[in-house]
Structures are given as structure tokens and as C-alpha cells.
Amino acid sequence: MKLYLAVPVVLLALLIAASGVAAVSRGWVLPVNRRPVCHPRLYGWGQLVVAFALCWQMVFLLVPGNPDIRQWGTLTGSALLLTGLIVMKVSQRMGRDSAG
């Protein structure tokens, strides 16, 4: 049953990582995110950290064994996920909304 959760999450992580590699190497951001992103390379690094964190959490979800190791692994993955999201947010423009 865990594989039904792991496979879509890993595929999502691969898509996020591909977008992150494009942003880091070429400065290319998806058209939906082009307007708010001010620093595309930093945004790409944030995406790579998020993709790594998702895979990290899936590894520790699927590893049978000691529950303490699983707990610390998923906690570390959550901290990495939060770090990646913060890096992505820092790379965006600050200021007023375009509607205002």
C-alpha cells in the first residue's frame, strides 16, 4: 500500500527537480511562475531542495525497521521541505499585489 503513495510522490519530485535544474542551469522558470520570481537560480535551488526532501521522506517511509529512525528521517525531511519552500519564497518579488 505504501508504494501507491511513494510512486506519485517520487514522480512529482522528479518533475520539480527537472524544473529546478532548468532554473539553476538556464534561468528558465515555468510560465506560471515567471512573473513573481525575481531570482530564478535561487528559485531553482529551492525547488531542488524540495524535490530532495520529498524523496527523503519517501525513503524513510518505506524503510522497515526501527521507528525512531523513521521518525527522525521524516522530521529531517520536513525540515528540508520547509527550508526549500522558504528559499523559493525569498526568491520571489516583494511588494504590492498586481491587482492593487
XYZ file of C-alpha atoms in Angstrom:
100
model
C 0.000 0.000 0.000
C 2.903 2.355 0.632
C 4.019 2.082 -2.976
C 0.735 3.659 -4.103
C 1.814 6.732 -2.144
C 5.522 6.589 -2.943
C 5.343 6.320 -6.744
C 3.281 9.506 -7.363
C 5.325 11.477 -4.825
C 8.613 10.415 -6.420
C 7.263 11.280 -9.885
C 6.219 14.694 -8.575
C 9.668 15.135 -7.043
C 11.265 14.310 -10.413
C 9.139 16.955 -12.144
C 10.048 19.534 -9.501
C 13.721 18.574 -9.790
C 13.637 18.910 -13.591
C 12.155 22.385 -13.246
C 14.780 23.224 -10.619
C 17.629 22.075 -12.857
C 16.254 24.211 -15.697
C 16.070 27.223 -13.389
C 19.572 26.736 -11.989
C 21.303 25.977 -15.276
C 19.452 28.259 -17.712
C 17.450 30.650 -15.563
C 14.226 29.256 -17.064
C 11.106 29.226 -14.872
C 7.703 27.786 -15.713
C 5.450 30.392 -17.399
C 3.052 30.346 -14.441
C 5.839 31.403 -12.064
C 7.741 33.847 -14.281
C 6.010 36.966 -13.065
C 6.509 36.598 -9.295
C 10.042 35.104 -9.466
C 12.796 37.693 -9.292
C 15.825 35.376 -8.843
C 15.296 32.258 -10.965
C 18.512 30.494 -9.947
C 17.712 30.807 -6.261
C 14.196 29.619 -7.020
C 15.685 26.600 -8.774
C 17.822 25.728 -5.760
C 14.711 25.886 -3.610
C 12.948 23.520 -5.994
C 15.861 21.096 -5.849
C 15.779 21.119 -2.041
C 12.018 20.474 -2.089
C 12.445 17.566 -4.513
C 15.217 16.081 -2.373
C 13.089 16.457 0.760
C 10.149 14.650 -0.835
C 12.377 11.743 -1.868
C 13.999 11.731 1.577
C 10.612 11.397 3.243
C 9.570 8.568 0.931
C 12.793 6.674 1.655
C 12.164 6.829 5.380
C 8.511 5.927 4.891
C 9.420 2.748 3.029
C 12.367 1.671 5.207
C 11.184 -1.011 7.592
C 12.871 -1.195 10.915
C 13.357 0.993 13.924
C 10.507 3.514 14.384
C 12.943 6.022 15.912
C 14.985 6.132 12.713
C 11.814 6.556 10.661
C 10.660 9.369 12.932
C 13.940 11.303 12.737
C 14.168 10.732 8.997
C 10.730 12.145 8.306
C 11.372 15.042 10.703
C 14.568 15.857 8.814
C 12.678 15.625 5.527
C 10.062 18.039 6.845
C 12.766 20.498 7.882
C 14.339 20.242 4.416
C 10.936 20.764 2.800
C 10.334 23.890 4.868
C 13.824 25.171 4.027
C 13.203 24.697 0.307
C 9.867 26.488 0.491
C 11.472 29.397 2.353
C 14.227 29.645 -0.267
C 11.606 29.649 -3.018
C 9.659 32.395 -1.240
C 12.776 34.531 -0.736
C 13.462 34.397 -4.482
C 10.091 35.990 -5.286
C 9.305 39.677 -5.567
C 8.136 41.501 -2.504
C 5.703 44.334 -2.718
C 2.146 45.101 -3.610
C -0.158 42.734 -5.399
C -0.653 43.393 -9.105
C -4.398 43.917 -8.536
C -3.739 46.750 -6.080
